[in-house]
Every structure is written in structure tokens, then in C-alpha cells.
PDB file of N, CA and C in Angstrom:
ATOM      1  N   UNK Q   1      20.109   8.009  20.181  1.00  0.00           N
ATOM      2  CA  UNK Q   1      19.441   7.056  19.322  1.00  0.00           C
ATOM      3  C   UNK Q   1      18.095   6.682  19.945  1.00  0.00           C
ATOM      4  N   UNK Q   2      17.014   6.630  19.109  1.00  0.00           N
ATOM      5  CA  UNK Q   2      15.709   6.281  19.655  1.00  0.00           C
ATOM      6  C   UNK Q   2      15.721   4.895  20.279  1.00  0.00           C
ATOM      7  N   UNK Q   3      15.053   4.774  21.383  1.00  0.00           N
ATOM      8  CA  UNK Q   3      14.935   3.484  22.050  1.00  0.00           C
ATOM      9  C   UNK Q   3      13.893   2.653  21.316  1.00  0.00           C
ATOM     10  N   UNK Q   4      14.253   1.429  20.964  1.00  0.00           N
ATOM     11  CA  UNK Q   4      13.329   0.537  20.277  1.00  0.00           C
ATOM     12  C   UNK Q   4      12.839  -0.531  21.250  1.00  0.00           C
ATOM     13  N   UNK Q   5      11.583  -0.858  21.136  1.00  0.00           N
ATOM     14  CA  UNK Q   5      11.009  -1.924  21.949  1.00  0.00           C
ATOM     15  C   UNK Q   5      10.210  -2.835  21.029  1.00  0.00           C
ATOM     16  N   UNK Q   6       9.823  -3.960  21.548  1.00  0.00           N
ATOM     17  CA  UNK Q   6       9.012  -4.879  20.741  1.00  0.00           C
ATOM     18  C   UNK Q   6       7.690  -4.219  20.351  1.00  0.00           C
ATOM     19  N   UNK Q   7       7.117  -3.441  21.237  1.00  0.00           N
ATOM     20  CA  UNK Q   7       5.842  -2.777  20.961  1.00  0.00           C
ATOM     21  C   UNK Q   7       6.007  -1.608  19.993  1.00  0.00           C
ATOM     22  N   UNK Q   8       7.187  -1.028  19.922  1.00  0.00           N
ATOM     23  CA  UNK Q   8       7.437   0.132  19.080  1.00  0.00           C
ATOM     24  C   UNK Q   8       8.792  -0.046  18.384  1.00  0.00           C
ATOM     25  N   UNK Q   9       8.864  -0.928  17.371  1.00  0.00           N
ATOM     26  CA  UNK Q   9      10.149  -1.273  16.766  1.00  0.00           C
ATOM     27  C   UNK Q   9      10.827  -0.132  16.016  1.00  0.00           C
ATOM     28  N   UNK Q  10      10.096   0.922  15.695  1.00  0.00           N
ATOM     29  CA  UNK Q  10      10.706   2.038  14.973  1.00  0.00           C
ATOM     30  C   UNK Q  10      11.293   3.090  15.900  1.00  0.00           C
ATOM     31  N   UNK Q  11      11.151   2.922  17.185  1.00  0.00           N
ATOM     32  CA  UNK Q  11      11.709   3.888  18.123  1.00  0.00           C
ATOM     33  C   UNK Q  11      10.699   4.932  18.541  1.00  0.00           C
ATOM     34  N   UNK Q  12      11.143   5.849  19.365  1.00  0.00           N
ATOM     35  CA  UNK Q  12      10.286   6.879  19.930  1.00  0.00           C
ATOM     36  C   UNK Q  12      10.111   8.034  18.955  1.00  0.00           C
ATOM     37  N   UNK Q  13       8.860   8.310  18.577  1.00  0.00           N
ATOM     38  CA  UNK Q  13       8.583   9.376  17.626  1.00  0.00           C
ATOM     39  C   UNK Q  13       8.929  10.757  18.145  1.00  0.00           C
ATOM     40  N   UNK Q  14       9.044  10.915  19.460  1.00  0.00           N
ATOM     41  CA  UNK Q  14       9.357  12.227  20.013  1.00  0.00           C
ATOM     42  C   UNK Q  14      10.837  12.364  20.375  1.00  0.00           C
ATOM     43  N   UNK Q  15      11.652  11.402  19.989  1.00  0.00           N
ATOM     44  CA  UNK Q  15      13.083  11.457  20.255  1.00  0.00           C
ATOM     45  C   UNK Q  15      13.715  12.633  19.481  1.00  0.00           C
ATOM     46  N   UNK Q  16      14.740  13.262  20.037  1.00  0.00           N
ATOM     47  CA  UNK Q  16      15.394  14.410  19.388  1.00  0.00           C
ATOM     48  C   UNK Q  16      15.919  14.058  18.004  1.00  0.00           C
ATOM     49  N   UNK Q  17      16.462  12.864  17.846  1.00  0.00           N
ATOM     50  CA  UNK Q  17      16.997  12.453  16.546  1.00  0.00           C
ATOM     51  C   UNK Q  17      15.884  12.351  15.506  1.00  0.00           C
ATOM     52  N   UNK Q  18      14.726  11.852  15.911  1.00  0.00           N
ATOM     53  CA  UNK Q  18      13.587  11.745  15.003  1.00  0.00           C
ATOM     54  C   UNK Q  18      13.103  13.141  14.629  1.00  0.00           C
ATOM     55  N   UNK Q  19      13.007  14.022  15.611  1.00  0.00           N
ATOM     56  CA  UNK Q  19      12.563  15.397  15.346  1.00  0.00           C
ATOM     57  C   UNK Q  19      13.518  16.097  14.388  1.00  0.00           C
ATOM     58  N   UNK Q  20      14.804  15.892  14.559  1.00  0.00           N
ATOM     59  CA  UNK Q  20      15.804  16.504  13.679  1.00  0.00           C
ATOM     60  C   UNK Q  20      15.685  15.961  12.254  1.00  0.00           C
ATOM     61  N   UNK Q  21      15.550  14.654  12.131  1.00  0.00           N
ATOM     62  CA  UNK Q  21      15.405  14.052  10.806  1.00  0.00           C
ATOM     63  C   UNK Q  21      14.106  14.507  10.147  1.00  0.00           C
ATOM     64  N   UNK Q  22      13.063  14.652  10.950  1.00  0.00           N
ATOM     65  CA  UNK Q  22      11.781  15.079  10.407  1.00  0.00           C
ATOM     66  C   UNK Q  22      11.886  16.458   9.761  1.00  0.00           C
ATOM     67  N   UNK Q  23      12.657  17.333  10.359  1.00  0.00           N
ATOM     68  CA  UNK Q  23      12.823  18.672   9.788  1.00  0.00           C
ATOM     69  C   UNK Q  23      13.389  18.608   8.373  1.00  0.00           C
ATOM     70  N   UNK Q  24      14.232  17.609   8.117  1.00  0.00           N
ATOM     71  CA  UNK Q  24      14.835  17.464   6.796  1.00  0.00           C
ATOM     72  C   UNK Q  24      13.815  17.049   5.734  1.00  0.00           C
ATOM     73  N   UNK Q  25      12.731  16.415   6.138  1.00  0.00           N
ATOM     74  CA  UNK Q  25      11.738  15.959   5.156  1.00  0.00           C
ATOM     75  C   UNK Q  25      10.426  16.736   5.203  1.00  0.00           C
ATOM     76  N   UNK Q  26      10.326  17.667   6.111  1.00  0.00           N
ATOM     77  CA  UNK Q  26       9.063  18.397   6.306  1.00  0.00           C
ATOM     78  C   UNK Q  26       8.520  19.013   5.018  1.00  0.00           C
ATOM     79  N   UNK Q  27       9.361  19.504   4.142  1.00  0.00           N
ATOM     80  CA  UNK Q  27       8.905  20.228   2.961  1.00  0.00           C
ATOM     81  C   UNK Q  27       8.803  19.375   1.703  1.00  0.00           C
ATOM     82  N   UNK Q  28       8.937  18.063   1.838  1.00  0.00           N
ATOM     83  CA  UNK Q  28       8.750  17.196   0.677  1.00  0.00           C
ATOM     84  C   UNK Q  28       7.290  17.273   0.254  1.00  0.00           C
ATOM     85  N   UNK Q  29       7.077  17.524  -1.022  1.00  0.00           N
ATOM     86  CA  UNK Q  29       5.721  17.560  -1.566  1.00  0.00           C
ATOM     87  C   UNK Q  29       5.618  16.451  -2.601  1.00  0.00           C
ATOM     88  N   UNK Q  30       4.825  15.426  -2.308  1.00  0.00           N
ATOM     89  CA  UNK Q  30       4.736  14.316  -3.244  1.00  0.00           C
ATOM     90  C   UNK Q  30       4.017  14.706  -4.531  1.00  0.00           C
ATOM     91  N   UNK Q  31       4.619  14.388  -5.651  1.00  0.00           N
ATOM     92  CA  UNK Q  31       3.963  14.571  -6.943  1.00  0.00           C
ATOM     93  C   UNK Q  31       4.516  13.527  -7.907  1.00  0.00           C
ATOM     94  N   UNK Q  32       3.651  13.017  -8.746  1.00  0.00           N
ATOM     95  CA  UNK Q  32       4.024  11.958  -9.674  1.00  0.00           C
ATOM     96  C   UNK Q  32       4.593  12.575 -10.920  1.00  0.00           C
ATOM     97  N   UNK Q  33       5.686  12.075 -11.504  1.00  0.00           N
ATOM     98  CA  UNK Q  33       6.295  10.813 -11.179  1.00  0.00           C
ATOM     99  C   UNK Q  33       7.402  10.892 -10.129  1.00  0.00           C
ATOM    100  N   UNK Q  34       8.081  12.010  -9.985  1.00  0.00           N
ATOM    101  CA  UNK Q  34       9.208  11.980  -9.047  1.00  0.00           C
ATOM    102  C   UNK Q  34       9.369  13.240  -8.215  1.00  0.00           C
ATOM    103  N   UNK Q  35       8.322  13.981  -8.042  1.00  0.00           N
ATOM    104  CA  UNK Q  35       8.415  15.161  -7.191  1.00  0.00           C
ATOM    105  C   UNK Q  35       8.608  14.777  -5.737  1.00  0.00           C
ATOM    106  N   UNK Q  36       9.483  15.467  -5.063  1.00  0.00           N
ATOM    107  CA  UNK Q  36       9.727  15.184  -3.662  1.00  0.00           C
ATOM    108  C   UNK Q  36      10.514  13.915  -3.426  1.00  0.00           C
ATOM    109  N   UNK Q  37      11.284  13.484  -4.399  1.00  0.00           N
ATOM    110  CA  UNK Q  37      12.191  12.369  -4.191  1.00  0.00           C
ATOM    111  C   UNK Q  37      11.756  11.030  -4.737  1.00  0.00           C
ATOM    112  N   UNK Q  38      10.521  10.855  -5.095  1.00  0.00           N
ATOM    113  CA  UNK Q  38      10.082   9.590  -5.661  1.00  0.00           C
ATOM    114  C   UNK Q  38       9.672   8.562  -4.630  1.00  0.00           C
ATOM    115  N   UNK Q  39       9.409   7.356  -5.103  1.00  0.00           N
ATOM    116  CA  UNK Q  39       8.808   6.320  -4.270  1.00  0.00           C
ATOM    117  C   UNK Q  39       9.630   5.985  -3.029  1.00  0.00           C
ATOM    118  N   UNK Q  40      10.935   5.922  -3.156  1.00  0.00           N
ATOM    119  CA  UNK Q  40      11.787   5.612  -2.005  1.00  0.00           C
ATOM    120  C   UNK Q  40      11.616   6.672  -0.923  1.00  0.00           C
ATOM    121  N   UNK Q  41      11.665   7.914  -1.309  1.00  0.00           N
ATOM    122  CA  UNK Q  41      11.517   9.027  -0.379  1.00  0.00           C
ATOM    123  C   UNK Q  41      10.125   9.040   0.251  1.00  0.00           C
ATOM    124  N   UNK Q  42       9.093   8.838  -0.557  1.00  0.00           N
ATOM    125  CA  UNK Q  42       7.728   8.867  -0.036  1.00  0.00           C
ATOM    126  C   UNK Q  42       7.503   7.759   0.976  1.00  0.00           C
ATOM    127  N   UNK Q  43       8.061   6.577   0.709  1.00  0.00           N
ATOM    128  CA  UNK Q  43       7.899   5.443   1.611  1.00  0.00           C
ATOM    129  C   UNK Q  43       8.422   5.780   3.010  1.00  0.00           C
ATOM    130  N   UNK Q  44       9.644   6.281   3.066  1.00  0.00           N
ATOM    131  CA  UNK Q  44      10.236   6.587   4.370  1.00  0.00           C
ATOM    132  C   UNK Q  44       9.696   7.887   4.977  1.00  0.00           C
ATOM    133  N   UNK Q  45       9.349   8.848   4.138  1.00  0.00           N
ATOM    134  CA  UNK Q  45       8.753  10.079   4.662  1.00  0.00           C
ATOM    135  C   UNK Q  45       7.409   9.785   5.319  1.00  0.00           C
ATOM    136  N   UNK Q  46       6.649   8.852   4.749  1.00  0.00           N
ATOM    137  CA  UNK Q  46       5.364   8.479   5.333  1.00  0.00           C
ATOM    138  C   UNK Q  46       5.560   7.878   6.718  1.00  0.00           C
ATOM    139  N   UNK Q  47       6.537   6.990   6.860  1.00  0.00           N
ATOM    140  CA  UNK Q  47       6.813   6.399   8.167  1.00  0.00           C
ATOM    141  C   UNK Q  47       7.256   7.465   9.171  1.00  0.00           C
ATOM    142  N   UNK Q  48       8.153   8.341   8.734  1.00  0.00           N
ATOM    143  CA  UNK Q  48       8.666   9.382   9.632  1.00  0.00           C
ATOM    144  C   UNK Q  48       7.556  10.327  10.067  1.00  0.00           C
ATOM    145  N   UNK Q  49       6.708  10.723   9.137  1.00  0.00           N
ATOM    146  CA  UNK Q  49       5.611  11.623   9.484  1.00  0.00           C
ATOM    147  C   UNK Q  49       4.668  10.978  10.491  1.00  0.00           C
ATOM    148  N   UNK Q  50       4.349   9.715  10.269  1.00  0.00           N
ATOM    149  CA  UNK Q  50       3.461   9.043  11.209  1.00  0.00           C
ATOM    150  C   UNK Q  50       4.104   8.949  12.588  1.00  0.00           C
ATOM    151  N   UNK Q  51       5.375   8.589  12.629  1.00  0.00           N
ATOM    152  CA  UNK Q  51       6.062   8.463  13.914  1.00  0.00           C
ATOM    153  C   UNK Q  51       6.148   9.812  14.629  1.00  0.00           C
ATOM    154  N   UNK Q  52       6.342  10.870  13.893  1.00  0.00           N
ATOM    155  CA  UNK Q  52       6.521  12.185  14.511  1.00  0.00           C
ATOM    156  C   UNK Q  52       5.197  12.909  14.744  1.00  0.00           C
ATOM    157  N   UNK Q  53       4.262  12.774  13.816  1.00  0.00           N
ATOM    158  CA  UNK Q  53       3.018  13.543  13.891  1.00  0.00           C
ATOM    159  C   UNK Q  53       1.803  12.732  14.329  1.00  0.00           C
ATOM    160  N   UNK Q  54       1.884  11.420  14.263  1.00  0.00           N
ATOM    161  CA  UNK Q  54       0.723  10.605  14.617  1.00  0.00           C
ATOM    162  C   UNK Q  54      -0.454  10.895  13.704  1.00  0.00           C
ATOM    163  N   UNK Q  55      -1.619  11.115  14.276  1.00  0.00           N
ATOM    164  CA  UNK Q  55      -2.829  11.358  13.490  1.00  0.00           C
ATOM    165  C   UNK Q  55      -2.755  12.632  12.656  1.00  0.00           C
ATOM    166  N   UNK Q  56      -1.864  13.547  13.018  1.00  0.00           N
ATOM    167  CA  UNK Q  56      -1.722  14.782  12.236  1.00  0.00           C
ATOM    168  C   UNK Q  56      -1.127  14.514  10.852  1.00  0.00           C
ATOM    169  N   UNK Q  57      -0.590  13.313  10.646  1.00  0.00           N
ATOM    170  CA  UNK Q  57      -0.005  12.972   9.344  1.00  0.00           C
ATOM    171  C   UNK Q  57      -1.080  12.607   8.322  1.00  0.00           C
ATOM    172  N   UNK Q  58      -2.340  12.659   8.706  1.00  0.00           N
ATOM    173  CA  UNK Q  58      -3.431  12.251   7.816  1.00  0.00           C
ATOM    174  C   UNK Q  58      -3.453  13.057   6.517  1.00  0.00           C
ATOM    175  N   UNK Q  59      -3.110  14.335   6.563  1.00  0.00           N
ATOM    176  CA  UNK Q  59      -3.087  15.146   5.345  1.00  0.00           C
ATOM    177  C   UNK Q  59      -2.072  14.623   4.346  1.00  0.00           C
ATOM    178  N   UNK Q  60      -0.877  14.317   4.851  1.00  0.00           N
ATOM    179  CA  UNK Q  60       0.174  13.740   4.009  1.00  0.00           C
ATOM    180  C   UNK Q  60      -0.291  12.395   3.441  1.00  0.00           C
ATOM    181  N   UNK Q  61      -0.808  11.543   4.297  1.00  0.00           N
ATOM    182  CA  UNK Q  61      -1.244  10.216   3.861  1.00  0.00           C
ATOM    183  C   UNK Q  61      -2.347  10.314   2.815  1.00  0.00           C
ATOM    184  N   UNK Q  62      -3.237  11.271   2.981  1.00  0.00           N
ATOM    185  CA  UNK Q  62      -4.291  11.477   1.994  1.00  0.00           C
ATOM    186  C   UNK Q  62      -3.733  11.885   0.643  1.00  0.00           C
ATOM    187  N   UNK Q  63      -2.720  12.748   0.639  1.00  0.00           N
ATOM    188  CA  UNK Q  63      -2.088  13.154  -0.624  1.00  0.00           C
ATOM    189  C   UNK Q  63      -1.407  11.970  -1.297  1.00  0.00           C
ATOM    190  N   UNK Q  64      -0.690  11.180  -0.498  1.00  0.00           N
ATOM    191  CA  UNK Q  64      -0.005  10.012  -1.042  1.00  0.00           C
ATOM    192  C   UNK Q  64      -1.035   9.026  -1.610  1.00  0.00           C
ATOM    193  N   UNK Q  65      -2.089   8.741  -0.832  1.00  0.00           N
ATOM    194  CA  UNK Q  65      -3.108   7.794  -1.261  1.00  0.00           C
ATOM    195  C   UNK Q  65      -3.748   8.229  -2.576  1.00  0.00           C
ATOM    196  N   UNK Q  66      -4.116   9.500  -2.683  1.00  0.00           N
ATOM    197  CA  UNK Q  66      -4.732  10.008  -3.909  1.00  0.00           C
ATOM    198  C   UNK Q  66      -3.768   9.892  -5.077  1.00  0.00           C
ATOM    199  N   UNK Q  67      -2.520  10.292  -4.863  1.00  0.00           N
ATOM    200  CA  UNK Q  67      -1.517  10.230  -5.919  1.00  0.00           C
ATOM    201  C   UNK Q  67      -1.306   8.787  -6.391  1.00  0.00           C
ATOM    202  N   UNK Q  68      -1.210   7.848  -5.457  1.00  0.00           N
ATOM    203  CA  UNK Q  68      -0.999   6.452  -5.835  1.00  0.00           C
ATOM    204  C   UNK Q  68      -2.208   5.888  -6.568  1.00  0.00           C
ATOM    205  N   UNK Q  69      -3.392   6.190  -6.067  1.00  0.00           N
ATOM    206  CA  UNK Q  69      -4.615   5.697  -6.706  1.00  0.00           C
ATOM    207  C   UNK Q  69      -4.730   6.214  -8.144  1.00  0.00           C
ATOM    208  N   UNK Q  70      -4.370   7.473  -8.353  1.00  0.00           N
ATOM    209  CA  UNK Q  70      -4.485   8.075  -9.679  1.00  0.00           C
ATOM    210  C   UNK Q  70      -3.430   7.568 -10.659  1.00  0.00           C
ATOM    211  N   UNK Q  71      -2.336   7.013 -10.150  1.00  0.00           N
ATOM    212  CA  UNK Q  71      -1.239   6.614 -11.022  1.00  0.00           C
ATOM    213  C   UNK Q  71      -1.000   5.113 -11.092  1.00  0.00           C
ATOM    214  N   UNK Q  72      -1.875   4.336 -10.487  1.00  0.00           N
ATOM    215  CA  UNK Q  72      -1.740   2.887 -10.580  1.00  0.00           C
ATOM    216  C   UNK Q  72      -2.149   2.432 -11.973  1.00  0.00           C
ATOM    217  N   UNK Q  73      -1.328   1.564 -12.554  1.00  0.00           N
ATOM    218  CA  UNK Q  73      -1.622   1.041 -13.885  1.00  0.00           C
ATOM    219  C   UNK Q  73      -2.782   0.049 -13.822  1.00  0.00           C
ATOM    220  N   UNK Q  74      -3.397  -0.199 -14.958  1.00  0.00           N
ATOM    221  CA  UNK Q  74      -4.571  -1.083 -14.991  1.00  0.00           C
ATOM    222  C   UNK Q  74      -4.270  -2.486 -14.497  1.00  0.00           C
ATOM    223  N   UNK Q  75      -3.039  -2.951 -14.669  1.00  0.00           N
ATOM    224  CA  UNK Q  75      -2.710  -4.303 -14.206  1.00  0.00           C
ATOM    225  C   UNK Q  75      -2.277  -4.319 -12.737  1.00  0.00           C
ATOM    226  N   UNK Q  76      -2.322  -3.159 -12.067  1.00  0.00           N
ATOM    227  CA  UNK Q  76      -2.063  -3.092 -10.632  1.00  0.00           C
ATOM    228  C   UNK Q  76      -0.697  -2.606 -10.219  1.00  0.00           C
ATOM    229  N   UNK Q  77       0.205  -2.354 -11.148  1.00  0.00           N
ATOM    230  CA  UNK Q  77       1.548  -1.917 -10.763  1.00  0.00           C
ATOM    231  C   UNK Q  77       1.696  -0.401 -10.883  1.00  0.00           C
ATOM    232  N   UNK Q  78       2.792   0.080 -10.327  1.00  0.00           N
ATOM    233  CA  UNK Q  78       3.176   1.484 -10.453  1.00  0.00           C
ATOM    234  C   UNK Q  78       4.516   1.546 -11.164  1.00  0.00           C
ATOM    235  N   UNK Q  79       4.733   2.630 -11.892  1.00  0.00           N
ATOM    236  CA  UNK Q  79       5.975   2.810 -12.616  1.00  0.00           C
ATOM    237  C   UNK Q  79       6.299   4.298 -12.634  1.00  0.00           C
ATOM    238  N   UNK Q  80       7.098   4.740 -11.663  1.00  0.00           N
ATOM    239  CA  UNK Q  80       7.347   6.169 -11.524  1.00  0.00           C
ATOM    240  C   UNK Q  80       8.526   6.666 -12.341  1.00  0.00           C
ATOM    241  N   UNK Q  81       9.514   5.814 -12.559  1.00  0.00           N
ATOM    242  CA  UNK Q  81      10.725   6.280 -13.228  1.00  0.00           C
ATOM    243  C   UNK Q  81      11.459   7.317 -12.401  1.00  0.00           C
ATOM    244  N   UNK Q  82      11.245   7.293 -11.076  1.00  0.00           N
ATOM    245  CA  UNK Q  82      11.747   8.354 -10.211  1.00  0.00           C
ATOM    246  C   UNK Q  82      13.228   8.264  -9.888  1.00  0.00           C
ATOM    247  N   UNK Q  83      13.822   7.107 -10.059  1.00  0.00           N
ATOM    248  CA  UNK Q  83      15.254   6.968  -9.808  1.00  0.00           C
ATOM    249  C   UNK Q  83      15.844   6.041 -10.856  1.00  0.00           C
ATOM    250  N   UNK Q  84      17.156   5.980 -10.908  1.00  0.00           N
ATOM    251  CA  UNK Q  84      17.818   5.079 -11.849  1.00  0.00           C
ATOM    252  C   UNK Q  84      17.483   3.622 -11.537  1.00  0.00           C
ATOM    253  N   UNK Q  85      17.173   3.329 -10.273  1.00  0.00           N
ATOM    254  CA  UNK Q  85      16.857   1.956  -9.868  1.00  0.00           C
ATOM    255  C   UNK Q  85      15.379   1.631 -10.056  1.00  0.00           C
ATOM    256  N   UNK Q  86      14.570   2.612 -10.349  1.00  0.00           N
ATOM    257  CA  UNK Q  86      13.129   2.397 -10.413  1.00  0.00           C
ATOM    258  C   UNK Q  86      12.760   1.419 -11.527  1.00  0.00           C
ATOM    259  N   UNK Q  87      11.807   0.602 -11.230  1.00  0.00           N
ATOM    260  CA  UNK Q  87      11.240  -0.334 -12.190  1.00  0.00           C
ATOM    261  C   UNK Q  87       9.813  -0.634 -11.706  1.00  0.00           C
ATOM    262  N   UNK Q  88       9.010  -1.277 -12.520  1.00  0.00           N
ATOM    263  CA  UNK Q  88       7.668  -1.601 -12.041  1.00  0.00           C
ATOM    264  C   UNK Q  88       7.684  -2.423 -10.757  1.00  0.00           C
ATOM    265  N   UNK Q  89       8.603  -3.363 -10.629  1.00  0.00           N
ATOM    266  CA  UNK Q  89       8.669  -4.183  -9.417  1.00  0.00           C
ATOM    267  C   UNK Q  89       9.111  -3.335  -8.228  1.00  0.00           C
ATOM    268  N   UNK Q  90      10.150  -2.536  -8.404  1.00  0.00           N
ATOM    269  CA  UNK Q  90      10.682  -1.673  -7.335  1.00  0.00           C
ATOM    270  C   UNK Q  90       9.615  -0.691  -6.854  1.00  0.00           C
ATOM    271  N   UNK Q  91       9.012   0.015  -7.789  1.00  0.00           N
ATOM    272  CA  UNK Q  91       8.001   1.012  -7.418  1.00  0.00           C
ATOM    273  C   UNK Q  91       6.789   0.377  -6.758  1.00  0.00           C
ATOM    274  N   UNK Q  92       6.325  -0.752  -7.277  1.00  0.00           N
ATOM    275  CA  UNK Q  92       5.150  -1.409  -6.710  1.00  0.00           C
ATOM    276  C   UNK Q  92       5.437  -1.893  -5.304  1.00  0.00           C
ATOM    277  N   UNK Q  93       6.635  -2.377  -5.055  1.00  0.00           N
ATOM    278  CA  UNK Q  93       7.007  -2.815  -3.719  1.00  0.00           C
ATOM    279  C   UNK Q  93       6.937  -1.655  -2.732  1.00  0.00           C
ATOM    280  N   UNK Q  94       7.375  -0.471  -3.130  1.00  0.00           N
ATOM    281  CA  UNK Q  94       7.356   0.678  -2.235  1.00  0.00           C
ATOM    282  C   UNK Q  94       5.982   1.334  -2.132  1.00  0.00           C
ATOM    283  N   UNK Q  95       5.159   1.167  -3.148  1.00  0.00           N
ATOM    284  CA  UNK Q  95       3.826   1.767  -3.114  1.00  0.00           C
ATOM    285  C   UNK Q  95       2.896   0.936  -2.279  1.00  0.00           C
TER     286      UNK Q  95
END
């Protein structure tokens, strides 16, 4: 289990468990409305990529940022319909 500290509450990005979990999400390709698992998946995949790849995750983050910017509604919310639980409040919270 990754060691957590106050300075790094998510644990060690180079821990074997993190590397193993990262392999499971490596091929997720974000696409709106629900490609690659939807908002829930993108939220946690973004954290995992940053923890594992650091600055190399910029390509992923750029794709997510562009996708979110292009799909934000005029009143500021997102609505992906990506899961049975998805709603404007749920999606906006994760975006």
C-alpha cells in the first residue's frame, strides 16, 4: 500500500500498487459524452496519471481541458449522461 504523508496525501506515485493500477487506465481515451468511462473515470484517471507521470501527464490534461471547455453548457454546468447516476450536479462536481 502506498505510504501517505501530510505532504503527499495520495501516496507515492512510484509505488508498485500505483504502477499496477495505472496500467489498467493507461488506454482510456476521453471523449464526450461517455468515451473512456465518463466523468467519474476521467476524474480519477487524471489524478492517477498525475501521480504516476507527473509533468508527462500534460497531454492527457490538455485533452481533458479541451473536451470540458467544448462541452460546458452556457450556464456553466456539464451534463454527460455518462452513467446512470449522472446528472448536471454530479457531472459538474466531477468536472
